[in-house]
Amino acid sequence: MRYSAAEIRNALNNNELCVYYQPMCVTMTGQLKSAEALVRWIRPDGTIIPPDSFIPEAEGSDLIMDIDWYVTEQVCRTLEKQNMMPQYPISVNFSRKHIHEKNFAERLASMMDKYDLPHPLLEIEITESAMVDEEALLLDWIISIRKAGFTVAIDDFGSGLSSLQFIKDIPADVLKIDKSLLSHNCEDEKEKIVLESIFTFAHRLHMKTVAEGVETKEQLAFLRSCDCNKIQGYLFAKPMPEKEYLELCQTYRGTDEFNDILEVQSTSSSLNLLIEAVLYRYPLIIFTNLTRNTYYAMAHQDFTSTNCPSTGVFDELIEHGVNSMHPEDRELFEATFNRENLIKEYKSGTKMIRLTTRQLGDDGIYRKVETVDCFVSSDYSTDIIAITLCENLAD
Ligand code: C2E
Ligand code: CA
Ligand code: CA
């Protein structure tokens, strides 16, 4: 059934358009994290008309702009009702037409401010197909929205002609992966490879990921292995009226089924936990590529001396280390950890080198520091890699 623009306008004016909410959950735990606002037309006789039956017609004119703003205002009211309970962010769909709207971000901000709502509670979804042309305009639009404190999600990624080139340049916070990319049980090898690479590039571009249309446990298991951040789909919840959604927000604690993080996490999330623990133990960890003379440091605030750059040339790091060493320890430290010596040790089969020295702290006091270098090998390269664990010792 198709409806005319006049009929839809009438529905809008008569308050027949109504916002449903579909929860988005943390992939690893199933806990409620946010929701998407999805419009429905509820006729006076109670029939519910889905958006696909009237949004395309509305998109043919500026009517869609009025609908989207109407939905946004309803969302503000819903968020306001959550005032006394945990407030979960809500995403709103905006048609591409809004990228031409002057002062869009200001209008969003003043609407949220009217209800006294923090801006990060609103997320703007814009579909990937909105990006085919007018790239520069879209980029400025997104930048202005984020500047105003809102988050931006690229919707339906993978449903059309996705351009990785373009996604790379888009400063969005979230990538929503279209349900068409997920088969029923995610078993096809090629499909898995495509999805895994999408998650990898999204995470490497520092975008959060959401998978839409998750219906089966098999899909969930696969998405967990990809470190997908959030999922949305019938497996967890269908879109629901506001009243039901507010009840859910008030009572939601996550279901027991998903509560044991050890059962559900992927290898890389276990590694993240492990790194957290290791960083407690060793406040400074340095990854060094001895072959290429580069390093990457992960430092904890409590380390004695905090002023080494987080990445750079390894030889310079050692020089920096020598200079912050107690004068009596300098020679030994340099002789042990200079690159040439480390490579020699590695080649002679040494697995680990350990040395205690006194190092000058930010406070001008010398403290004992134990430095342990471990040689590790990588599957991807023949470069010689060392991991350095530094620990402050008690005086
Ligand atoms: P969308 O933004 O991709 O929204 C997700 C759609 O997938 C929703 O359909 C949702 O009900 C459906 N869905 C969620 N989980 C599952 C699942 O597990 N399986 C399946 N098969 N489907 C699932 P809905 O609500 O019918 O919305 C359709 C589209 O209408 C939306 O797609 C969005 O593009 C548009 N739309 C909805 N509300 C608005 C609005 O306020 N403004 C604008 N501009 N567009 C809207
Ligand atoms: Ca959407
Ligand atoms: Ca979508």
PDB file of N, CA, C and O in Angstrom, residues 199-256:
ATOM      1  N   PHE A 199      35.054  -5.412  10.380  1.00  0.00           N
ATOM      2  CA  PHE A 199      35.237  -5.085  11.801  1.00  0.00           C
ATOM      3  C   PHE A 199      36.661  -4.624  12.079  1.00  0.00           C
ATOM      4  O   PHE A 199      36.880  -3.675  12.832  1.00  0.00           O
ATOM      5  N   THR A 200      37.620  -5.304  11.443  1.00  0.00           N
ATOM      6  CA  THR A 200      39.010  -4.916  11.684  1.00  0.00           C
ATOM      7  C   THR A 200      39.264  -3.487  11.215  1.00  0.00           C
ATOM      8  O   THR A 200      39.814  -2.682  11.955  1.00  0.00           O
ATOM      9  N   PHE A 201      38.816  -3.160  10.008  1.00  0.00           N
ATOM     10  CA  PHE A 201      39.128  -1.791   9.559  1.00  0.00           C
ATOM     11  C   PHE A 201      38.365  -0.751  10.368  1.00  0.00           C
ATOM     12  O   PHE A 201      38.902   0.297  10.706  1.00  0.00           O
ATOM     13  N   ALA A 202      37.114  -1.065  10.752  1.00  0.00           N
ATOM     14  CA  ALA A 202      36.353  -0.098  11.562  1.00  0.00           C
ATOM     15  C   ALA A 202      37.076   0.163  12.883  1.00  0.00           C
ATOM     16  O   ALA A 202      37.260   1.308  13.293  1.00  0.00           O
ATOM     17  N   HIS A 203      37.522  -0.905  13.529  1.00  0.00           N
ATOM     18  CA  HIS A 203      38.181  -0.717  14.818  1.00  0.00           C
ATOM     19  C   HIS A 203      39.511   0.010  14.650  1.00  0.00           C
ATOM     20  O   HIS A 203      39.859   0.857  15.466  1.00  0.00           O
ATOM     21  N   ARG A 204      40.196  -0.315  13.555  1.00  0.00           N
ATOM     22  CA  ARG A 204      41.476   0.373  13.347  1.00  0.00           C
ATOM     23  C   ARG A 204      41.274   1.849  13.038  1.00  0.00           C
ATOM     24  O   ARG A 204      42.149   2.671  13.272  1.00  0.00           O
ATOM     25  N   LEU A 205      40.099   2.186  12.499  1.00  0.00           N
ATOM     26  CA  LEU A 205      39.792   3.605  12.270  1.00  0.00           C
ATOM     27  C   LEU A 205      39.146   4.229  13.520  1.00  0.00           C
ATOM     28  O   LEU A 205      38.602   5.324  13.459  1.00  0.00           O
ATOM     29  N   HIS A 206      39.170   3.471  14.610  1.00  0.00           N
ATOM     30  CA  HIS A 206      38.613   3.922  15.895  1.00  0.00           C
ATOM     31  C   HIS A 206      37.121   4.190  15.831  1.00  0.00           C
ATOM     32  O   HIS A 206      36.611   5.111  16.464  1.00  0.00           O
ATOM     33  N   MET A 207      36.410   3.394  15.016  1.00  0.00           N
ATOM     34  CA  MET A 207      34.954   3.507  15.006  1.00  0.00           C
ATOM     35  C   MET A 207      34.382   2.342  15.819  1.00  0.00           C
ATOM     36  O   MET A 207      34.889   1.229  15.752  1.00  0.00           O
ATOM     37  N   LYS A 208      33.303   2.630  16.564  1.00  0.00           N
ATOM     38  CA  LYS A 208      32.591   1.555  17.240  1.00  0.00           C
ATOM     39  C   LYS A 208      31.741   0.834  16.192  1.00  0.00           C
ATOM     40  O   LYS A 208      31.337   1.439  15.194  1.00  0.00           O
ATOM     41  N   THR A 209      31.434  -0.437  16.443  1.00  0.00           N
ATOM     42  CA  THR A 209      30.663  -1.177  15.450  1.00  0.00           C
ATOM     43  C   THR A 209      29.347  -1.690  16.033  1.00  0.00           C
ATOM     44  O   THR A 209      29.284  -2.071  17.207  1.00  0.00           O
ATOM     45  N   VAL A 210      28.330  -1.684  15.197  1.00  0.00           N
ATOM     46  CA  VAL A 210      27.028  -2.249  15.567  1.00  0.00           C
ATOM     47  C   VAL A 210      26.601  -3.184  14.446  1.00  0.00           C
ATOM     48  O   VAL A 210      26.684  -2.809  13.270  1.00  0.00           O
ATOM     49  N   ALA A 211      26.169  -4.386  14.784  1.00  0.00           N
ATOM     50  CA  ALA A 211      25.602  -5.273  13.760  1.00  0.00           C
ATOM     51  C   ALA A 211      24.088  -5.241  13.915  1.00  0.00           C
ATOM     52  O   ALA A 211      23.559  -5.375  15.019  1.00  0.00           O
ATOM     53  N   GLU A 212      23.405  -5.051  12.780  1.00  0.00           N
ATOM     54  CA  GLU A 212      21.940  -4.953  12.808  1.00  0.00           C
ATOM     55  C   GLU A 212      21.303  -6.260  12.356  1.00  0.00           C
ATOM     56  O   GLU A 212      21.918  -7.022  11.602  1.00  0.00           O
ATOM     57  N   GLY A 213      20.086  -6.468  12.776  1.00  0.00           N
ATOM     58  CA  GLY A 213      19.321  -7.614  12.279  1.00  0.00           C
ATOM     59  C   GLY A 213      19.863  -8.944  12.768  1.00  0.00           C
ATOM     60  O   GLY A 213      19.832  -9.932  12.043  1.00  0.00           O
ATOM     61  N   VAL A 214      20.358  -8.965  14.021  1.00  0.00           N
ATOM     62  CA  VAL A 214      20.888 -10.222  14.569  1.00  0.00           C
ATOM     63  C   VAL A 214      19.710 -11.059  15.074  1.00  0.00           C
ATOM     64  O   VAL A 214      18.956 -10.623  15.950  1.00  0.00           O
ATOM     65  N   GLU A 215      19.545 -12.215  14.483  1.00  0.00           N
ATOM     66  CA  GLU A 215      18.378 -13.042  14.821  1.00  0.00           C
ATOM     67  C   GLU A 215      18.747 -14.382  15.440  1.00  0.00           C
ATOM     68  O   GLU A 215      17.912 -15.015  16.075  1.00  0.00           O
ATOM     69  N   THR A 216      19.973 -14.855  15.196  1.00  0.00           N
ATOM     70  CA  THR A 216      20.294 -16.209  15.662  1.00  0.00           C
ATOM     71  C   THR A 216      21.516 -16.231  16.574  1.00  0.00           C
ATOM     72  O   THR A 216      22.354 -15.334  16.536  1.00  0.00           O
ATOM     73  N   LYS A 217      21.591 -17.311  17.379  1.00  0.00           N
ATOM     74  CA  LYS A 217      22.738 -17.486  18.286  1.00  0.00           C
ATOM     75  C   LYS A 217      24.030 -17.682  17.502  1.00  0.00           C
ATOM     76  O   LYS A 217      25.106 -17.309  17.954  1.00  0.00           O
ATOM     77  N   GLU A 218      23.913 -18.283  16.327  1.00  0.00           N
ATOM     78  CA  GLU A 218      25.112 -18.501  15.504  1.00  0.00           C
ATOM     79  C   GLU A 218      25.681 -17.155  15.057  1.00  0.00           C
ATOM     80  O   GLU A 218      26.897 -16.954  15.084  1.00  0.00           O
ATOM     81  N   GLN A 219      24.778 -16.258  14.655  1.00  0.00           N
ATOM     82  CA  GLN A 219      25.250 -14.924  14.257  1.00  0.00           C
ATOM     83  C   GLN A 219      25.928 -14.239  15.452  1.00  0.00           C
ATOM     84  O   GLN A 219      26.995 -13.646  15.316  1.00  0.00           O
ATOM     85  N   LEU A 220      25.296 -14.354  16.614  1.00  0.00           N
ATOM     86  CA  LEU A 220      25.857 -13.730  17.816  1.00  0.00           C
ATOM     87  C   LEU A 220      27.254 -14.268  18.112  1.00  0.00           C
ATOM     88  O   LEU A 220      28.187 -13.504  18.369  1.00  0.00           O
ATOM     89  N   ALA A 221      27.409 -15.590  18.045  1.00  0.00           N
ATOM     90  CA  ALA A 221      28.710 -16.202  18.357  1.00  0.00           C
ATOM     91  C   ALA A 221      29.769 -15.683  17.398  1.00  0.00           C
ATOM     92  O   ALA A 221      30.881 -15.328  17.805  1.00  0.00           O
ATOM     93  N   PHE A 222      29.396 -15.589  16.127  1.00  0.00           N
ATOM     94  CA  PHE A 222      30.372 -15.102  15.157  1.00  0.00           C
ATOM     95  C   PHE A 222      30.728 -13.636  15.432  1.00  0.00           C
ATOM     96  O   PHE A 222      31.893 -13.242  15.405  1.00  0.00           O
ATOM     97  N   LEU A 223      29.702 -12.815  15.720  1.00  0.00           N
ATOM     98  CA  LEU A 223      29.954 -11.387  15.954  1.00  0.00           C
ATOM     99  C   LEU A 223      30.831 -11.171  17.189  1.00  0.00           C
ATOM    100  O   LEU A 223      31.633 -10.246  17.243  1.00  0.00           O
ATOM    101  N   ARG A 224      30.679 -12.071  18.176  1.00  0.00           N
ATOM    102  CA  ARG A 224      31.563 -11.973  19.346  1.00  0.00           C
ATOM    103  C   ARG A 224      33.004 -12.225  18.948  1.00  0.00           C
ATOM    104  O   ARG A 224      33.916 -11.548  19.423  1.00  0.00           O
ATOM    105  N   SER A 225      33.199 -13.177  18.065  1.00  0.00           N
ATOM    106  CA  SER A 225      34.574 -13.491  17.667  1.00  0.00           C
ATOM    107  C   SER A 225      35.184 -12.339  16.867  1.00  0.00           C
ATOM    108  O   SER A 225      36.391 -12.234  16.744  1.00  0.00           O
ATOM    109  N   CYS A 226      34.333 -11.467  16.311  1.00  0.00           N
ATOM    110  CA  CYS A 226      34.841 -10.309  15.548  1.00  0.00           C
ATOM    111  C   CYS A 226      35.016  -9.074  16.433  1.00  0.00           C
ATOM    112  O   CYS A 226      35.344  -7.998  15.930  1.00  0.00           O
ATOM    113  N   ASP A 227      34.714  -9.196  17.733  1.00  0.00           N
ATOM    114  CA  ASP A 227      34.778  -8.031  18.617  1.00  0.00           C
ATOM    115  C   ASP A 227      33.832  -6.908  18.203  1.00  0.00           C
ATOM    116  O   ASP A 227      34.142  -5.735  18.378  1.00  0.00           O
ATOM    117  N   CYS A 228      32.689  -7.283  17.640  1.00  0.00           N
ATOM    118  CA  CYS A 228      31.658  -6.287  17.324  1.00  0.00           C
ATOM    119  C   CYS A 228      31.193  -5.676  18.653  1.00  0.00           C
ATOM    120  O   CYS A 228      30.994  -6.394  19.626  1.00  0.00           O
ATOM    121  N   ASN A 229      31.066  -4.348  18.713  1.00  0.00           N
ATOM    122  CA  ASN A 229      30.758  -3.721  20.003  1.00  0.00           C
ATOM    123  C   ASN A 229      29.304  -3.907  20.454  1.00  0.00           C
ATOM    124  O   ASN A 229      29.046  -4.260  21.599  1.00  0.00           O
ATOM    125  N   LYS A 230      28.358  -3.643  19.520  1.00  0.00           N
ATOM    126  CA  LYS A 230      26.949  -3.723  19.934  1.00  0.00           C
ATOM    127  C   LYS A 230      26.160  -4.492  18.893  1.00  0.00           C
ATOM    128  O   LYS A 230      26.521  -4.512  17.728  1.00  0.00           O
ATOM    129  N   ILE A 231      25.065  -5.092  19.343  1.00  0.00           N
ATOM    130  CA  ILE A 231      24.188  -5.718  18.371  1.00  0.00           C
ATOM    131  C   ILE A 231      22.760  -5.266  18.587  1.00  0.00           C
ATOM    132  O   ILE A 231      22.344  -4.905  19.693  1.00  0.00           O
ATOM    133  N   GLN A 232      22.021  -5.302  17.484  1.00  0.00           N
ATOM    134  CA  GLN A 232      20.628  -4.879  17.495  1.00  0.00           C
ATOM    135  C   GLN A 232      19.896  -5.929  16.672  1.00  0.00           C
ATOM    136  O   GLN A 232      20.326  -6.258  15.568  1.00  0.00           O
ATOM    137  N   GLY A 233      18.846  -6.469  17.204  1.00  0.00           N
ATOM    138  CA  GLY A 233      18.122  -7.465  16.409  1.00  0.00           C
ATOM    139  C   GLY A 233      17.110  -8.222  17.238  1.00  0.00           C
ATOM    140  O   GLY A 233      17.069  -8.107  18.468  1.00  0.00           O
ATOM    141  N   TYR A 234      16.292  -8.990  16.530  1.00  0.00           N
ATOM    142  CA  TYR A 234      15.183  -9.692  17.188  1.00  0.00           C
ATOM    143  C   TYR A 234      15.678 -10.689  18.230  1.00  0.00           C
ATOM    144  O   TYR A 234      14.941 -11.039  19.142  1.00  0.00           O
ATOM    145  N   LEU A 235      16.925 -11.164  18.117  1.00  0.00           N
ATOM    146  CA  LEU A 235      17.439 -12.104  19.118  1.00  0.00           C
ATOM    147  C   LEU A 235      17.347 -11.489  20.519  1.00  0.00           C
ATOM    148  O   LEU A 235      17.069 -12.177  21.492  1.00  0.00           O
ATOM    149  N   PHE A 236      17.597 -10.203  20.611  1.00  0.00           N
ATOM    150  CA  PHE A 236      17.516  -9.528  21.910  1.00  0.00           C
ATOM    151  C   PHE A 236      16.167  -8.864  22.110  1.00  0.00           C
ATOM    152  O   PHE A 236      15.523  -9.057  23.125  1.00  0.00           O
ATOM    153  N   ALA A 237      15.749  -8.051  21.154  1.00  0.00           N
ATOM    154  CA  ALA A 237      14.469  -7.356  21.311  1.00  0.00           C
ATOM    155  C   ALA A 237      14.008  -6.775  19.991  1.00  0.00           C
ATOM    156  O   ALA A 237      14.825  -6.359  19.168  1.00  0.00           O
ATOM    157  N   LYS A 238      12.686  -6.743  19.814  1.00  0.00           N
ATOM    158  CA  LYS A 238      12.102  -6.079  18.646  1.00  0.00           C
ATOM    159  C   LYS A 238      11.844  -4.618  19.020  1.00  0.00           C
ATOM    160  O   LYS A 238      11.837  -4.282  20.208  1.00  0.00           O
ATOM    161  N   PRO A 239      11.614  -3.756  18.024  1.00  0.00           N
ATOM    162  CA  PRO A 239      11.229  -2.385  18.365  1.00  0.00           C
ATOM    163  C   PRO A 239       9.963  -2.420  19.212  1.00  0.00           C
ATOM    164  O   PRO A 239       9.075  -3.237  18.966  1.00  0.00           O
ATOM    165  N   MET A 240       9.905  -1.558  20.237  1.00  0.00           N
ATOM    166  CA  MET A 240       8.765  -1.605  21.169  1.00  0.00           C
ATOM    167  C   MET A 240       8.267  -0.198  21.480  1.00  0.00           C
ATOM    168  O   MET A 240       9.024   0.771  21.320  1.00  0.00           O
ATOM    169  N   PRO A 241       7.012  -0.070  21.938  1.00  0.00           N
ATOM    170  CA  PRO A 241       6.494   1.255  22.278  1.00  0.00           C
ATOM    171  C   PRO A 241       7.286   1.862  23.445  1.00  0.00           C
ATOM    172  O   PRO A 241       7.929   1.142  24.209  1.00  0.00           O
ATOM    173  N   GLU A 242       7.180   3.182  23.556  1.00  0.00           N
ATOM    174  CA  GLU A 242       7.955   3.901  24.579  1.00  0.00           C
ATOM    175  C   GLU A 242       7.761   3.343  25.990  1.00  0.00           C
ATOM    176  O   GLU A 242       8.721   3.152  26.742  1.00  0.00           O
ATOM    177  N   LYS A 243       6.498   3.042  26.314  1.00  0.00           N
ATOM    178  CA  LYS A 243       6.190   2.608  27.687  1.00  0.00           C
ATOM    179  C   LYS A 243       6.981   1.346  28.034  1.00  0.00           C
ATOM    180  O   LYS A 243       7.606   1.239  29.097  1.00  0.00           O
ATOM    181  N   GLU A 244       6.955   0.415  27.083  1.00  0.00           N
ATOM    182  CA  GLU A 244       7.655  -0.851  27.290  1.00  0.00           C
ATOM    183  C   GLU A 244       9.175  -0.633  27.392  1.00  0.00           C
ATOM    184  O   GLU A 244       9.852  -1.234  28.220  1.00  0.00           O
ATOM    185  N   TYR A 245       9.662   0.279  26.539  1.00  0.00           N
ATOM    186  CA  TYR A 245      11.102   0.547  26.531  1.00  0.00           C
ATOM    187  C   TYR A 245      11.532   1.168  27.864  1.00  0.00           C
ATOM    188  O   TYR A 245      12.561   0.795  28.446  1.00  0.00           O
ATOM    189  N   LEU A 246      10.723   2.105  28.374  1.00  0.00           N
ATOM    190  CA  LEU A 246      11.085   2.745  29.643  1.00  0.00           C
ATOM    191  C   LEU A 246      11.092   1.726  30.787  1.00  0.00           C
ATOM    192  O   LEU A 246      11.943   1.770  31.672  1.00  0.00           O
ATOM    193  N   GLU A 247      10.145   0.783  30.731  1.00  0.00           N
ATOM    194  CA  GLU A 247      10.120  -0.273  31.765  1.00  0.00           C
ATOM    195  C   GLU A 247      11.393  -1.110  31.689  1.00  0.00           C
ATOM    196  O   GLU A 247      12.001  -1.451  32.709  1.00  0.00           O
ATOM    197  N   LEU A 248      11.785  -1.404  30.462  1.00  0.00           N
ATOM    198  CA  LEU A 248      13.003  -2.197  30.262  1.00  0.00           C
ATOM    199  C   LEU A 248      14.222  -1.462  30.835  1.00  0.00           C
ATOM    200  O   LEU A 248      15.042  -2.047  31.555  1.00  0.00           O
ATOM    201  N   CYS A 249      14.309  -0.150  30.556  1.00  0.00           N
ATOM    202  CA  CYS A 249      15.457   0.630  31.044  1.00  0.00           C
ATOM    203  C   CYS A 249      15.520   0.606  32.565  1.00  0.00           C
ATOM    204  O   CYS A 249      16.595   0.584  33.157  1.00  0.00           O
ATOM    205  N   GLN A 250      14.338   0.631  33.177  1.00  0.00           N
ATOM    206  CA  GLN A 250      14.298   0.705  34.624  1.00  0.00           C
ATOM    207  C   GLN A 250      14.708  -0.616  35.280  1.00  0.00           C
ATOM    208  O   GLN A 250      15.317  -0.625  36.335  1.00  0.00           O
ATOM    209  N   THR A 251      14.347  -1.716  34.627  1.00  0.00           N
ATOM    210  CA  THR A 251      14.569  -3.005  35.281  1.00  0.00           C
ATOM    211  C   THR A 251      15.791  -3.738  34.757  1.00  0.00           C
ATOM    212  O   THR A 251      16.226  -4.710  35.348  1.00  0.00           O
ATOM    213  N   TYR A 252      16.350  -3.253  33.659  1.00  0.00           N
ATOM    214  CA  TYR A 252      17.364  -4.056  32.979  1.00  0.00           C
ATOM    215  C   TYR A 252      18.658  -4.204  33.763  1.00  0.00           C
ATOM    216  O   TYR A 252      19.248  -3.250  34.206  1.00  0.00           O
ATOM    217  N   ARG A 253      19.072  -5.424  33.933  1.00  0.00           N
ATOM    218  CA  ARG A 253      20.363  -5.681  34.578  1.00  0.00           C
ATOM    219  C   ARG A 253      21.218  -6.624  33.728  1.00  0.00           C
ATOM    220  O   ARG A 253      22.248  -7.085  34.155  1.00  0.00           O
ATOM    221  N   GLY A 254      20.738  -6.966  32.544  1.00  0.00           N
ATOM    222  CA  GLY A 254      21.450  -7.973  31.728  1.00  0.00           C
ATOM    223  C   GLY A 254      20.985  -9.347  32.164  1.00  0.00           C
ATOM    224  O   GLY A 254      20.719  -9.573  33.346  1.00  0.00           O
ATOM    225  N   THR A 255      20.866 -10.262  31.237  1.00  0.00           N
ATOM    226  CA  THR A 255      20.395 -11.580  31.637  1.00  0.00           C
ATOM    227  C   THR A 255      21.567 -12.435  32.094  1.00  0.00           C
ATOM    228  O   THR A 255      22.685 -12.249  31.642  1.00  0.00           O
ATOM    229  N   ASP A 256      21.309 -13.366  32.994  1.00  0.00           N
ATOM    230  CA  ASP A 256      22.375 -14.208  33.542  1.00  0.00           C
ATOM    231  C   ASP A 256      23.117 -14.957  32.448  1.00  0.00           C
ATOM    232  O   ASP A 256      24.303 -15.163  32.530  1.00  0.00           O
TER     233      ASP A 256
END
